[in-house]
Amino acid sequence: MLPRLAAGADVAVFPFVAAGGRDAVANLHLARGLRVVETPRAATVLLVIGRLTRALLEPLLRIHDQMAAPRVTAHWVLDDGPDPLMVAALPTALRLPAGDAMAVRSVAVELIIGGRPSEPAALTDVEPAVWRGVGPYGQGGTGMTGGVPYGRPLPGWAEDRDGLKLDQLQLRLGPAYPGLPPGLVLDLHMQGDILQDVGIGPNPFLAGPGDPPAVMADAKAFTRAFSAPVPVAELEVLRARHNVARVAAMLRHLGLTAESERVLRLATQLGAGDIDAVRRLAGELRRRRSLWWATADVGVVGIDGWVGPIGRAAGAAVDARLDDPSYEGLGFEPIAGHGEADSAGRVRQHLAEALQALELAERAGSRAHDPVAVIEGLRGPLAADRPTPTALHLALLSSLLVDQEWGDALTTIVSLDLDMEEAAFDTALQSAGGEVAQ
């Protein structure tokens, strides 16, 4: 009776985002019968979304083995082709159609009631550091502070902001840490919850031999517009949906889960005629004081180097649509914030640009966007001869996060809308000379 009662509850799922999976994981929060958890130790199902790269293979296996039994792996396949890395790494993983939440739930229920065996560990059980028998007591230590006692390295010492010598913790987070964009790896030096030094680790979406090519999963229409006509209304509706989804991501990060799901559901359903719905949302959020208290004066950026909605929120009236003939006669003017360069200003910018995008979509009618050299994408200008917006912003991230408290650092990262697949796509875009739609 107990397993059957347990099978009636929402299934705990830990998502692992591979190439092309960012959109699907965002909408996973709306799936009925599933509950997204923040740690694999609390999950019944490891849900792999997209195609693996070789750099993601080891993190995936480590996460798999952290799950408690009974456990099962499901793979949301985004195309019809096989994923040889996934088959070799976890041969028992079940291939399921992307977005099919009920299939994931059915697999988990079968596991819980005993109709499916739990998956074995994927990695050999090996100590991460040699410590047994080392030191005077065999505990791995070589004194008060030396060695790796019981396999755990002790923190080093470093000066804090007051000039005191205190413990400094060194750790790496990512590429599947729930609070970070999928694929982002941070190498941190911390004292307490203060970031003293921040390094950006290797991007696991950079395509190597045998890996799937880098794509911008949430901007296919924009990359297609480099070489083929695309309706302006289609581009602007996608822009509006993206901006509203970014507001939902901030609400979810701040723990406003129910409101986040409501806003995300609105984002998935937006069309050119839904301007009033976004206006109502903006009015409701203006009265949500907890949102503004948590984001005000957090992650303040300058104008230099920041593009797209991030740069415009800081006051830079720069937008590639100004020079795009497809927007002539539509009354387009960039929305530039008045020095609101913090996380709160970026939330307001996303709301304002969502409204503007829907107005442009309504005015555009059947107008088609002709191919041009520079396109204003979801995060800023896209061109064959310049870095993508995320690539530009990643270069500025380390200095922005240093000396922040950990909570503020996460809020800052969420507000910057970083996409590691876009950063990996930067190389492909430049080498293709803009002909990326094929």
Tab-separated table of C-alpha atoms in Angstrom:
chain	number	residue	atom	x	y	z
A	1	MET	CA	0.000	0.000	0.000
A	2	LEU	CA	2.807	2.442	0.835
A	3	PRO	CA	4.453	2.261	-2.636
A	4	ARG	CA	1.078	2.864	-4.266
A	5	LEU	CA	0.448	5.878	-2.039
A	6	ALA	CA	3.915	7.177	-2.895
A	7	ALA	CA	3.219	6.672	-6.600
A	8	GLY	CA	0.280	9.072	-6.324
A	9	ALA	CA	2.490	12.000	-5.323
A	10	ASP	CA	4.313	14.304	-7.731
A	11	VAL	CA	7.485	12.655	-9.031
A	12	ALA	CA	10.752	14.294	-7.932
A	13	VAL	CA	12.836	15.088	-11.020
A	14	PHE	CA	16.347	16.502	-11.307
A	15	PRO	CA	16.897	17.971	-14.792
A	16	PHE	CA	20.266	17.760	-16.522
A	17	VAL	CA	20.386	20.173	-19.450
A	18	ALA	CA	22.423	19.068	-22.442
A	19	ALA	CA	22.740	20.738	-25.872
A	20	GLY	CA	19.456	22.243	-27.036
A	21	GLY	CA	17.610	21.636	-23.774
A	22	ARG	CA	17.325	25.082	-22.224
A	23	ASP	CA	13.783	25.865	-23.418
A	24	ALA	CA	12.452	22.464	-22.401
A	25	VAL	CA	13.834	22.701	-18.876
A	26	ALA	CA	12.241	26.120	-18.355
A	27	ASN	CA	8.813	24.731	-19.275
A	28	LEU	CA	9.400	21.670	-17.076
A	29	HIS	CA	8.238	23.773	-14.129
A	30	LEU	CA	4.746	23.782	-15.670
A	31	ALA	CA	4.533	19.993	-16.126
A	32	ARG	CA	1.779	18.339	-14.103
A	33	GLY	CA	2.721	15.389	-11.964
A	34	LEU	CA	6.404	16.355	-11.805
A	35	ARG	CA	8.281	18.291	-9.125
A	36	VAL	CA	11.646	19.801	-10.017
A	37	VAL	CA	14.076	19.363	-7.109
A	38	GLU	CA	17.267	21.289	-6.363
A	39	THR	CA	19.508	18.321	-5.614
A	40	PRO	CA	19.870	14.884	-7.202
A	41	ARG	CA	19.792	13.300	-3.740
A	42	ALA	CA	16.088	14.172	-3.531
A	43	ALA	CA	15.233	12.933	-7.041
A	44	THR	CA	13.670	9.719	-8.267
A	45	VAL	CA	14.194	10.540	-11.955
A	46	LEU	CA	17.278	12.007	-13.592
A	47	LEU	CA	15.862	13.743	-16.662
A	48	VAL	CA	18.470	14.403	-19.347
A	49	ILE	CA	17.252	16.997	-21.858
A	50	GLY	CA	19.020	17.360	-25.199
A	51	ARG	CA	22.179	15.859	-26.697
A	52	LEU	CA	25.264	15.209	-24.595
A	53	THR	CA	28.687	16.656	-25.297
A	54	ARG	CA	31.841	14.914	-24.107
A	55	ALA	CA	32.440	17.651	-21.530
A	56	LEU	CA	29.033	16.934	-19.958
A	57	LEU	CA	29.583	13.187	-19.680
A	58	GLU	CA	31.466	13.038	-16.353
A	59	PRO	CA	29.220	15.588	-14.565
A	60	LEU	CA	26.174	13.601	-15.694
A	61	LEU	CA	27.539	10.331	-14.304
A	62	ARG	CA	28.539	11.940	-11.004
A	63	ILE	CA	25.048	13.379	-10.596
A	64	HIS	CA	23.500	10.025	-11.476
A	65	ASP	CA	25.453	8.243	-8.752
A	66	GLN	CA	24.500	10.859	-6.142
A	67	MET	CA	20.849	9.836	-6.472
A	68	ALA	CA	19.479	7.479	-3.852
A	69	ALA	CA	17.915	4.183	-4.900
A	70	PRO	CA	15.443	3.540	-6.393
A	71	ARG	CA	16.476	5.707	-9.325
A	72	VAL	CA	15.885	5.826	-13.057
A	73	THR	CA	17.137	7.965	-15.943
A	74	ALA	CA	14.906	9.344	-18.693
A	75	HIS	CA	16.192	11.070	-21.809
A	76	TRP	CA	14.063	13.696	-23.541
A	77	VAL	CA	15.213	13.385	-27.138
A	78	LEU	CA	14.995	16.625	-29.110
A	79	ASP	CA	15.495	15.030	-32.541
A	80	ASP	CA	15.220	11.643	-34.197
A	81	GLY	CA	18.917	10.866	-34.327
A	82	PRO	CA	20.658	8.608	-31.817
A	83	ASP	CA	22.810	10.003	-29.035
A	84	PRO	CA	25.777	7.605	-28.904
A	85	LEU	CA	27.294	9.275	-25.825
A	86	MET	CA	24.082	8.804	-23.872
A	87	VAL	CA	23.719	5.190	-24.971
A	88	ALA	CA	27.314	4.427	-23.955
A	89	ALA	CA	27.145	6.300	-20.630
A	90	LEU	CA	23.747	5.146	-19.355
A	91	PRO	CA	22.522	2.247	-21.500
A	92	THR	CA	19.470	1.703	-19.266
A	93	ALA	CA	18.190	5.274	-19.795
A	94	LEU	CA	14.784	5.429	-21.465
A	95	ARG	CA	14.373	7.528	-24.616
A	96	LEU	CA	11.188	9.598	-24.376
A	97	PRO	CA	9.637	12.273	-26.611
A	98	ALA	CA	10.731	15.765	-25.564
A	99	GLY	CA	8.156	17.448	-23.365
A	100	ASP	CA	6.257	14.261	-22.511
A	101	ALA	CA	5.846	14.705	-18.760
A	102	MET	CA	3.319	11.872	-18.447
A	103	ALA	CA	5.842	9.398	-19.902
A	104	VAL	CA	8.389	10.499	-17.288
A	105	ARG	CA	5.807	10.082	-14.572
A	106	SER	CA	4.802	6.627	-15.817
A	107	VAL	CA	8.416	5.455	-15.698
A	108	ALA	CA	8.801	6.720	-12.135
A	109	VAL	CA	5.550	5.099	-10.970
A	110	GLU	CA	6.639	1.776	-12.453
A	111	LEU	CA	9.933	2.113	-10.539
A	112	ILE	CA	8.229	2.975	-7.238
A	113	ILE	CA	5.724	0.135	-7.257
A	114	GLY	CA	8.444	-2.383	-8.109
A	115	GLY	CA	7.822	-3.028	-11.785
A	116	ARG	CA	11.189	-1.625	-12.885
A	117	PRO	CA	14.609	-2.264	-11.282
A	118	SER	CA	16.649	0.587	-9.894
A	119	GLU	CA	19.677	1.595	-11.949
A	120	PRO	CA	23.115	0.602	-10.657
A	121	ALA	CA	25.958	3.071	-10.154
A	122	ALA	CA	27.601	4.250	-13.364
A	123	LEU	CA	31.039	5.047	-11.918
A	124	THR	CA	33.519	2.925	-10.006
A	125	ASP	CA	33.568	3.689	-6.267
A	126	VAL	CA	37.007	5.299	-5.938
A	127	GLU	CA	38.240	7.642	-3.220
A	128	PRO	CA	38.676	11.171	-4.617
A	129	ALA	CA	41.929	11.585	-2.658
A	130	VAL	CA	44.451	9.176	-1.122
A	131	TRP	CA	44.161	9.500	2.656
A	132	ARG	CA	43.875	6.068	4.323
A	133	GLY	CA	47.036	5.296	6.270
A	134	VAL	CA	48.572	8.732	5.602
A	135	GLY	CA	49.798	10.800	8.538
A	136	PRO	CA	50.586	9.935	12.151
A	137	TYR	CA	47.112	8.535	12.848
A	138	GLY	CA	46.256	7.212	9.383
A	139	GLN	CA	43.530	9.809	8.925
A	140	GLY	CA	45.138	11.557	5.954
A	141	GLY	CA	46.384	14.572	7.914
A	142	THR	CA	49.983	15.680	8.277
A	143	GLY	CA	49.565	18.124	11.131
A	144	MET	CA	47.102	20.730	12.345
A	145	THR	CA	46.274	21.997	8.837
A	146	GLY	CA	48.048	19.784	6.293
A	147	GLY	CA	46.961	16.898	4.107
A	148	VAL	CA	43.467	15.715	3.264
A	149	PRO	CA	41.932	14.411	6.523
A	150	TYR	CA	39.423	11.671	5.706
A	151	GLY	CA	39.712	12.630	2.026
A	152	ARG	CA	38.509	16.213	2.485
A	153	PRO	CA	40.970	19.013	1.669
A	154	LEU	CA	41.154	21.738	4.301
A	155	PRO	CA	40.543	25.360	3.256
A	156	GLY	CA	43.488	27.695	2.782
A	157	TRP	CA	44.090	31.062	4.396
A	158	ALA	CA	43.701	34.487	2.829
A	159	GLU	CA	43.155	38.087	3.905
A	160	ASP	CA	39.576	39.291	4.066
A	161	ARG	CA	38.299	42.817	3.399
A	162	ASP	CA	39.329	43.863	6.917
A	163	GLY	CA	42.877	42.595	6.543
A	164	LEU	CA	42.337	39.546	8.754
A	165	LYS	CA	43.696	36.112	7.839
A	166	LEU	CA	40.697	33.780	7.631
A	167	ASP	CA	39.816	30.445	6.054
A	168	GLN	CA	39.174	30.596	2.328
A	169	LEU	CA	37.087	27.906	0.647
A	170	GLN	CA	37.879	26.976	-2.938
A	171	LEU	CA	35.191	25.196	-4.928
A	172	ARG	CA	33.811	24.705	-8.410
A	173	LEU	CA	30.081	24.957	-9.164
A	174	GLY	CA	28.459	23.810	-12.406
A	175	PRO	CA	27.742	22.860	-15.086
A	176	ALA	CA	24.458	21.572	-13.595
A	177	TYR	CA	24.136	23.675	-10.429
A	178	PRO	CA	20.417	24.644	-10.277
A	179	GLY	CA	21.059	28.293	-9.391
A	180	LEU	CA	23.265	28.886	-12.454
A	181	PRO	CA	22.455	28.898	-16.174
A	182	PRO	CA	22.923	25.401	-17.648
A	183	GLY	CA	26.556	24.876	-18.584
A	184	LEU	CA	28.002	27.779	-16.567
A	185	VAL	CA	30.990	26.706	-14.447
A	186	LEU	CA	32.295	28.994	-11.692
A	187	ASP	CA	35.621	28.545	-9.896
A	188	LEU	CA	35.190	30.372	-6.598
A	189	HIS	CA	37.314	31.496	-3.673
A	190	MET	CA	34.983	32.307	-0.776
A	191	GLN	CA	35.250	33.525	2.812
A	192	GLY	CA	31.933	32.913	4.472
A	193	ASP	CA	29.400	33.898	1.800
A	194	ILE	CA	31.642	36.567	0.223
A	195	LEU	CA	33.116	35.887	-3.222
A	196	GLN	CA	36.777	36.894	-3.126
A	197	ASP	CA	37.737	35.604	-6.533
A	198	VAL	CA	35.647	34.313	-9.437
A	199	GLY	CA	36.839	32.411	-12.491
A	200	ILE	CA	34.747	31.204	-15.426
A	201	GLY	CA	35.332	27.523	-16.153
A	202	PRO	CA	35.318	25.817	-19.562
A	203	ASN	CA	32.088	25.928	-21.524
A	204	PRO	CA	30.810	22.325	-21.903
A	205	PHE	CA	28.722	23.287	-24.941
A	206	LEU	CA	31.765	24.077	-27.069
A	207	ALA	CA	31.562	21.413	-29.742
A	208	GLY	CA	34.522	19.043	-29.891
A	209	PRO	CA	35.121	15.984	-32.105
A	210	GLY	CA	31.984	13.881	-32.165
A	211	ASP	CA	29.867	16.492	-30.350
A	212	PRO	CA	26.638	17.974	-31.750
A	213	PRO	CA	27.148	21.416	-33.307
A	214	ALA	CA	26.460	24.421	-31.105
A	215	VAL	CA	23.041	26.011	-31.605
A	216	MET	CA	21.009	28.776	-30.028
A	217	ALA	CA	17.977	26.701	-29.135
A	218	ASP	CA	15.815	29.648	-28.072
A	219	ALA	CA	16.712	31.845	-31.092
A	220	LYS	CA	16.376	29.630	-34.163
A	221	ALA	CA	14.110	32.144	-35.906
A	222	PHE	CA	16.711	34.875	-35.382
A	223	THR	CA	19.555	32.822	-36.819
A	224	ARG	CA	17.311	31.768	-39.706
A	225	ALA	CA	16.760	35.462	-40.447
A	226	PHE	CA	20.405	35.794	-41.529
A	227	SER	CA	19.639	34.081	-44.810
A	228	ALA	CA	15.864	33.841	-45.275
A	229	PRO	CA	12.845	36.153	-44.838
A	230	VAL	CA	11.123	35.741	-41.477
A	231	PRO	CA	7.919	37.553	-40.435
A	232	VAL	CA	8.706	40.517	-38.209
A	233	ALA	CA	5.692	39.585	-36.075
A	234	GLU	CA	7.190	36.135	-35.424
A	235	LEU	CA	10.479	37.628	-34.251
A	236	GLU	CA	8.776	40.142	-31.962
A	237	VAL	CA	6.386	37.617	-30.406
A	238	LEU	CA	9.399	35.403	-29.626
A	239	ARG	CA	11.114	38.444	-28.096
A	240	ALA	CA	8.068	39.189	-25.938
A	241	ARG	CA	7.837	35.585	-24.743
A	242	HIS	CA	11.512	35.536	-23.873
A	243	ASN	CA	11.331	38.779	-21.884
A	244	VAL	CA	8.318	37.611	-19.884
A	245	ALA	CA	10.009	34.256	-19.257
A	246	ARG	CA	13.020	36.125	-17.840
A	247	VAL	CA	10.720	37.812	-15.315
A	248	ALA	CA	9.370	34.361	-14.388
A	249	ALA	CA	12.942	33.112	-13.881
A	250	MET	CA	13.664	35.931	-11.432
A	251	LEU	CA	10.448	35.259	-9.505
A	252	ARG	CA	11.338	31.571	-9.242
A	253	HIS	CA	14.854	32.417	-8.071
A	254	LEU	CA	13.411	34.599	-5.305
A	255	GLY	CA	11.149	31.781	-4.079
A	256	LEU	CA	7.898	33.197	-5.500
A	257	THR	CA	7.141	29.843	-7.080
A	258	ALA	CA	3.389	30.084	-7.680
A	259	GLU	CA	3.686	33.535	-9.222
A	260	SER	CA	6.632	32.389	-11.316
A	261	GLU	CA	4.612	29.521	-12.779
A	262	ARG	CA	1.721	31.845	-13.582
A	263	VAL	CA	4.030	34.278	-15.391
A	264	LEU	CA	5.827	31.457	-17.215
A	265	ARG	CA	2.502	30.048	-18.384
A	266	LEU	CA	1.622	33.492	-19.750
A	267	ALA	CA	4.975	33.621	-21.559
A	268	THR	CA	4.341	30.315	-23.341
A	269	GLN	CA	0.924	31.498	-24.578
A	270	LEU	CA	1.701	35.080	-25.629
A	271	GLY	CA	0.584	36.270	-29.051
A	272	ALA	CA	0.490	39.610	-30.850
A	273	GLY	CA	-2.917	40.444	-29.342
A	274	ASP	CA	-1.966	39.889	-25.695
A	275	ILE	CA	-0.691	43.386	-24.903
A	276	ASP	CA	-3.268	43.937	-22.145
A	277	ALA	CA	-2.205	40.759	-20.366
A	278	VAL	CA	1.396	41.982	-20.173
A	279	ARG	CA	0.227	45.418	-19.023
A	280	ARG	CA	-1.736	43.792	-16.200
A	281	LEU	CA	1.294	41.733	-15.253
A	282	ALA	CA	3.502	44.836	-15.140
A	283	GLY	CA	0.956	46.598	-12.936
A	284	GLU	CA	0.741	43.648	-10.544
A	285	LEU	CA	4.509	43.345	-10.247
A	286	ARG	CA	4.919	47.063	-9.543
A	287	ARG	CA	3.050	46.389	-6.296
A	288	ARG	CA	5.179	43.338	-5.448
A	289	ARG	CA	7.547	45.015	-2.986
A	290	SER	CA	9.483	41.868	-2.134
A	291	LEU	CA	10.608	41.618	-5.782
A	292	TRP	CA	12.087	45.112	-5.791
A	293	TRP	CA	13.578	44.913	-2.302
A	294	ALA	CA	15.462	41.745	-3.252
A	295	THR	CA	16.821	43.135	-6.545
A	296	ALA	CA	17.457	46.833	-5.918
A	297	ASP	CA	21.156	47.836	-5.954
A	298	VAL	CA	22.169	44.244	-6.748
A	299	GLY	CA	24.547	43.625	-9.654
A	300	VAL	CA	24.981	47.228	-10.783
A	301	VAL	CA	26.673	47.382	-14.194
A	302	GLY	CA	28.114	50.193	-16.276
A	303	ILE	CA	27.153	51.031	-19.847
A	304	ASP	CA	30.445	49.954	-21.423
A	305	GLY	CA	30.522	46.402	-22.753
A	306	TRP	CA	26.916	45.482	-21.970
A	307	VAL	CA	24.489	45.070	-24.872
A	308	GLY	CA	20.857	44.215	-25.508
A	309	PRO	CA	18.307	44.640	-22.686
A	310	ILE	CA	21.132	44.648	-20.107
A	311	GLY	CA	22.862	47.631	-21.731
A	312	ARG	CA	19.593	49.438	-22.453
A	313	ALA	CA	18.499	49.071	-18.809
A	314	ALA	CA	21.730	50.863	-17.864
A	315	GLY	CA	20.891	53.739	-20.227
A	316	ALA	CA	22.516	52.787	-23.550
A	317	ALA	CA	20.008	53.512	-26.351
A	318	VAL	CA	21.612	50.968	-28.673
A	319	ASP	CA	19.562	48.497	-30.710
A	320	ALA	CA	20.311	46.901	-34.098
A	321	ARG	CA	16.657	47.378	-35.099
A	322	LEU	CA	17.365	51.095	-35.521
A	323	ASP	CA	19.385	50.301	-38.665
A	324	ASP	CA	17.205	47.414	-39.829
A	325	PRO	CA	15.088	48.355	-42.900
A	326	SER	CA	12.454	45.826	-41.836
A	327	TYR	CA	11.463	48.102	-38.942
A	328	GLU	CA	11.116	51.333	-40.926
A	329	GLY	CA	7.707	52.889	-40.491
A	330	LEU	CA	6.841	50.866	-37.382
A	331	GLY	CA	7.656	53.712	-34.999
A	332	PHE	CA	10.436	51.796	-33.287
A	333	GLU	CA	12.628	53.574	-30.724
A	334	PRO	CA	14.897	51.806	-28.219
A	335	ILE	CA	13.688	51.750	-24.633
A	336	ALA	CA	16.631	52.964	-22.582
A	337	GLY	CA	16.466	52.918	-18.793
A	338	HIS	CA	17.433	55.976	-16.829
A	339	GLY	CA	20.497	54.569	-15.121
A	340	GLU	CA	18.594	51.584	-13.671
A	341	ALA	CA	21.640	49.384	-14.015
A	342	ASP	CA	20.799	46.958	-11.187
A	343	SER	CA	18.850	43.689	-11.206
A	344	ALA	CA	15.593	45.521	-10.474
A	345	GLY	CA	16.139	47.755	-13.502
A	346	ARG	CA	16.700	44.716	-15.689
A	347	VAL	CA	13.389	43.169	-14.580
A	348	ARG	CA	11.623	46.428	-15.466
A	349	GLN	CA	13.441	46.483	-18.792
A	350	HIS	CA	12.228	42.993	-19.663
A	351	LEU	CA	8.632	43.998	-18.919
A	352	ALA	CA	8.916	47.188	-20.981
A	353	GLU	CA	10.520	45.422	-23.926
A	354	ALA	CA	7.892	42.659	-23.848
A	355	LEU	CA	5.169	45.296	-24.229
A	356	GLN	CA	7.076	47.049	-27.007
A	357	ALA	CA	7.653	43.763	-28.874
A	358	LEU	CA	3.942	42.906	-28.862
A	359	GLU	CA	3.075	46.399	-30.106
A	360	LEU	CA	5.590	46.004	-32.948
A	361	ALA	CA	4.187	42.550	-33.788
A	362	GLU	CA	0.698	44.017	-34.032
A	363	ARG	CA	1.810	46.894	-36.257
A	364	ALA	CA	4.025	44.703	-38.461
A	365	GLY	CA	1.120	42.722	-39.917
A	366	SER	CA	2.430	40.438	-42.665
A	367	ARG	CA	5.714	42.328	-43.119
A	368	ALA	CA	8.687	40.010	-43.610
A	369	HIS	CA	12.134	40.621	-42.181
A	370	ASP	CA	14.703	40.603	-44.985
A	371	PRO	CA	18.156	39.139	-44.268
A	372	VAL	CA	20.587	41.723	-42.886
A	373	ALA	CA	24.155	41.601	-41.592
A	374	VAL	CA	23.259	42.449	-37.973
A	375	ILE	CA	20.129	41.266	-36.184
A	376	GLU	CA	18.940	42.324	-32.752
A	377	GLY	CA	18.567	38.945	-31.060
A	378	LEU	CA	16.978	38.126	-27.720
A	379	ARG	CA	20.037	39.262	-25.751
A	380	GLY	CA	21.620	41.773	-28.124
A	381	PRO	CA	23.067	42.067	-31.631
A	382	LEU	CA	23.957	38.937	-33.605
A	383	ALA	CA	26.457	39.215	-36.440
A	384	ALA	CA	29.084	37.073	-38.111
A	385	ASP	CA	31.918	39.458	-37.296
A	386	ARG	CA	31.313	40.071	-33.583
A	387	PRO	CA	30.960	38.039	-30.372
A	388	THR	CA	27.502	37.031	-29.253
A	389	PRO	CA	25.944	38.959	-26.343
A	390	THR	CA	26.574	36.170	-23.824
A	391	ALA	CA	30.222	35.941	-24.904
A	392	LEU	CA	30.599	39.689	-24.264
A	393	HIS	CA	28.873	39.510	-20.898
A	394	LEU	CA	30.833	36.482	-19.677
A	395	ALA	CA	34.028	38.492	-20.108
A	396	LEU	CA	32.645	41.033	-17.602
A	397	LEU	CA	31.075	38.595	-15.153
A	398	SER	CA	34.049	37.816	-12.891
A	399	SER	CA	34.757	41.426	-11.956
A	400	LEU	CA	31.045	42.070	-11.396
A	401	LEU	CA	30.675	39.201	-8.900
A	402	VAL	CA	33.818	39.793	-6.812
A	403	ASP	CA	33.029	41.050	-3.273
A	404	GLN	CA	29.331	40.197	-3.593
A	405	GLU	CA	27.503	38.029	-1.097
A	406	TRP	CA	26.517	34.656	-2.514
A	407	GLY	CA	22.782	35.405	-2.600
A	408	ASP	CA	23.327	38.696	-4.423
A	409	ALA	CA	25.731	36.995	-6.833
A	410	LEU	CA	23.066	34.443	-7.812
A	411	THR	CA	20.478	37.204	-8.236
A	412	THR	CA	22.917	39.068	-10.470
A	413	ILE	CA	23.568	36.015	-12.640
A	414	VAL	CA	19.840	35.313	-13.067
A	415	SER	CA	19.228	38.934	-14.089
A	416	LEU	CA	21.956	38.843	-16.772
A	417	ASP	CA	20.208	36.158	-18.875
A	418	LEU	CA	23.379	34.248	-19.763
A	419	ASP	CA	23.099	31.418	-22.295
A	420	MET	CA	26.150	29.173	-22.465
A	421	GLU	CA	24.973	27.621	-25.731
A	422	GLU	CA	24.890	31.096	-27.237
A	423	ALA	CA	28.445	31.650	-26.014
A	424	ALA	CA	29.481	28.370	-27.654
A	425	PHE	CA	27.567	29.342	-30.781
A	426	ASP	CA	29.754	32.442	-31.010
A	427	THR	CA	32.563	30.455	-32.655
A	428	ALA	CA	30.200	28.703	-35.064
A	429	LEU	CA	28.574	31.980	-36.050
A	430	GLN	CA	31.850	33.684	-36.859
A	431	SER	CA	33.288	30.723	-38.771
A	432	ALA	CA	30.084	30.399	-40.816
A	433	GLY	CA	30.169	34.036	-41.844
A	434	GLY	CA	26.532	34.453	-40.865
A	435	GLU	CA	25.195	31.609	-43.042
A	436	VAL	CA	23.965	29.624	-40.061
A	437	ALA	CA	20.354	28.981	-40.938
A	438	GLN	CA	21.217	25.745	-42.724
